[in-house]
Amino acid sequence: MNPKSDYNKHMNPKSDYNKHMNPKSDYQNERIERGFYMIVLRKEMKELNKQYRETDRIYHEISMQSGLSDSAFMILYAIVELGDGCQQKDIADLYCYSRQTINSSISGLQRNGILQLHKGSRRDLHISLTTEGKRFVEEKIYPVMEMENSIFDELTEQESEEYLRLAKKITCLLREKMNHR
């Protein structure tokens, strides 16, 4: 193997290597070279990743339009879903966020008068909305939940069930494969 030709291969924008690395390519399966092995990324996985990123981008835009960080928006959403008085660990478990991220966002929401913490048994802290927080949730979180519900209103019952079944299956398989790497 000639190191100089390998270098040129990576640095020449017209090389086949760079055509494979172009994220906008139309290849059915895209080859990605890394070190001594090659990964073939299935078109289905590329589309799944694209849809996941687009959904994430939409929720990020919603958070920003609400004047919140993604994690602060998610905490308020979780309080509505779990109920006022839920605990930090409940949010961490439900949304797979680190407790550190949740704690930082809760502190910010507390400083802004949106949340308050109450001592529970032992070291447990319960999170509840202030009067201002309840107004904010009604104005910013409830409309998003209504929008989400309306999406499922536009799907048939069979489409909804199939979507959820496949999403759960993909998540389960991903977890399984990650645990057996």
Coordinates of C-alpha atoms in Angstrom, one line a residue:
M1 CA 0.0 0.0 0.0
N2 CA 1.5 3.4 -1.0
P3 CA 0.9 5.9 1.7
K4 CA 1.2 8.8 -0.7
S5 CA -1.6 7.4 -2.9
D6 CA -3.8 6.9 0.1
Y7 CA -3.2 10.4 1.1
N8 CA -4.1 11.7 -2.3
K9 CA -7.2 9.5 -2.3
H10 CA -8.4 11.2 0.8
M11 CA -7.4 14.7 -0.2
N12 CA -8.6 14.6 -3.8
P13 CA -12.2 15.9 -4.0
K14 CA -12.8 14.0 -7.2
S15 CA -11.8 10.6 -5.8
D16 CA -14.2 7.7 -5.4
Y17 CA -13.6 7.8 -1.7
N18 CA -15.0 11.3 -1.4
K19 CA -18.0 10.4 -3.5
H20 CA -18.8 7.7 -0.9
M21 CA -18.4 10.2 1.9
N22 CA -20.8 12.7 0.4
P23 CA -23.9 12.7 2.7
K24 CA -26.1 13.9 -0.1
S25 CA -25.3 11.0 -2.4
D26 CA -28.1 8.9 -4.0
Y27 CA -26.5 5.5 -3.3
Q28 CA -28.9 2.9 -2.0
N29 CA -26.4 1.8 0.5
E30 CA -23.6 4.1 1.4
R31 CA -20.1 2.9 2.1
I32 CA -18.3 4.6 4.8
E33 CA -14.6 3.7 5.1
R34 CA -13.1 3.9 8.6
G35 CA -9.6 2.6 9.2
F36 CA -9.3 -1.0 8.0
Y37 CA -13.0 -1.9 7.7
M38 CA -16.0 -0.7 5.8
I39 CA -19.5 -0.1 7.0
V40 CA -22.5 -0.3 4.6
L41 CA -25.2 1.9 5.9
R42 CA -28.6 0.6 4.8
K43 CA -30.9 3.1 3.1
E44 CA -33.6 2.3 5.7
M45 CA -31.2 3.2 8.5
K46 CA -30.3 6.4 6.8
E47 CA -33.9 7.3 6.4
L48 CA -34.6 6.4 10.1
N49 CA -31.7 8.6 11.2
K50 CA -33.0 11.5 9.0
Q51 CA -36.5 11.2 10.4
Y52 CA -35.2 11.1 14.0
R53 CA -33.0 14.2 13.4
E54 CA -35.9 16.1 11.7
T55 CA -38.2 15.3 14.6
D56 CA -35.5 16.4 17.1
R57 CA -35.1 19.6 15.1
I58 CA -38.8 20.3 15.2
Y59 CA -38.9 19.9 19.0
H60 CA -35.8 22.0 19.3
E61 CA -37.6 24.8 17.3
I62 CA -40.7 24.4 19.5
S63 CA -38.5 24.8 22.6
M64 CA -36.7 27.9 21.3
Q65 CA -40.1 29.5 20.3
S66 CA -41.2 28.9 23.9
G67 CA -38.1 30.6 25.1
L68 CA -36.7 27.5 26.7
S69 CA -33.8 25.1 26.4
D70 CA -34.7 21.6 25.1
S71 CA -34.3 20.2 28.6
A72 CA -36.3 22.9 30.3
F73 CA -39.1 22.3 27.8
M74 CA -38.9 18.6 28.4
I75 CA -39.1 19.0 32.2
L76 CA -42.3 21.1 31.9
Y77 CA -43.7 18.6 29.5
A78 CA -42.9 15.8 31.9
I79 CA -44.5 17.5 34.8
V80 CA -47.7 17.7 32.8
E81 CA -47.4 14.1 31.8
L82 CA -46.4 12.8 35.3
G83 CA -48.4 15.2 37.3
D84 CA -47.5 18.1 39.6
G85 CA -45.4 16.9 42.5
C86 CA -43.4 14.4 40.5
Q87 CA -39.7 13.8 41.3
Q88 CA -36.5 14.5 39.4
K89 CA -35.7 10.7 39.2
D90 CA -39.1 10.1 37.6
I91 CA -38.3 12.6 34.8
A92 CA -34.8 11.1 34.4
D93 CA -36.3 7.6 34.1
L94 CA -39.1 8.5 31.7
Y95 CA -37.1 10.8 29.4
C96 CA -33.6 9.2 29.6
Y97 CA -31.9 12.4 30.6
S98 CA -29.1 12.6 33.1
R99 CA -30.1 13.8 36.6
Q100 CA -27.4 16.4 36.2
T101 CA -29.1 17.9 33.1
I102 CA -32.5 17.8 34.8
N103 CA -31.1 19.4 38.0
S104 CA -29.5 22.2 36.0
S105 CA -32.7 22.9 34.1
I106 CA -34.8 22.7 37.3
S107 CA -32.5 25.3 38.9
G108 CA -33.0 27.7 36.0
L109 CA -36.8 27.2 36.0
Q110 CA -36.8 27.8 39.7
R111 CA -34.8 31.1 39.3
N112 CA -37.4 32.1 36.7
G113 CA -40.3 31.5 39.0
I114 CA -41.7 28.6 37.0
L115 CA -41.0 25.7 39.4
Q116 CA -40.7 25.1 43.1
L117 CA -39.3 22.2 45.0
H118 CA -40.8 20.6 48.1
K119 CA -39.2 18.1 50.5
G120 CA -40.7 14.7 50.5
S121 CA -39.7 11.7 52.6
R122 CA -36.0 11.2 53.2
R123 CA -34.0 13.1 50.5
D124 CA -36.8 13.1 47.9
L125 CA -37.7 16.4 46.3
H126 CA -41.0 17.0 44.6
I127 CA -41.3 19.4 41.7
S128 CA -44.4 21.5 41.3
L129 CA -45.4 24.4 39.1
T130 CA -45.8 27.9 40.6
T131 CA -48.8 30.0 39.6
E132 CA -46.6 31.6 36.8
G133 CA -45.5 28.0 35.9
K134 CA -49.1 26.9 35.5
R135 CA -49.8 29.9 33.2
F136 CA -46.7 29.2 31.2
V137 CA -47.6 25.5 30.8
E138 CA -51.1 26.3 29.6
E139 CA -49.7 28.8 27.1
K140 CA -46.6 26.9 25.8
I141 CA -46.9 23.1 26.6
Y142 CA -50.6 22.3 26.3
P143 CA -50.7 23.5 22.6
V144 CA -47.8 21.2 21.7
M145 CA -49.6 18.3 23.4
E146 CA -52.7 19.1 21.4
M147 CA -50.7 19.3 18.2
E148 CA -49.2 15.9 19.0
N149 CA -52.6 14.4 19.7
S150 CA -53.9 15.8 16.4
I151 CA -51.2 13.9 14.5
F152 CA -52.6 10.6 15.8
D153 CA -56.1 11.8 15.0
E154 CA -55.0 11.9 11.3
L155 CA -53.8 8.3 11.4
T156 CA -56.1 5.3 11.4
E157 CA -56.1 3.2 14.5
Q158 CA -54.2 0.5 12.5
E159 CA -51.5 3.0 11.4
S160 CA -51.1 4.2 14.9
E161 CA -50.7 0.7 16.3
E162 CA -48.3 -0.3 13.5
Y163 CA -46.2 2.8 14.0
L164 CA -45.9 2.2 17.7
R165 CA -45.3 -1.5 17.4
L166 CA -42.4 -1.0 14.9
A167 CA -40.9 1.9 16.9
K168 CA -40.9 -0.3 20.1
K169 CA -39.4 -3.2 18.1
I170 CA -36.6 -1.1 16.7
T171 CA -35.8 0.4 20.1
C172 CA -35.8 -3.0 21.7
L173 CA -33.6 -4.5 19.0
L174 CA -31.2 -1.5 19.3
R175 CA -31.0 -2.0 23.0
E176 CA -30.4 -5.7 22.6
K177 CA -27.7 -5.3 20.1
M178 CA -26.0 -2.6 22.1
N179 CA -25.9 -4.9 25.1
H180 CA -24.3 -7.6 23.1
R181 CA -21.6 -5.6 21.4

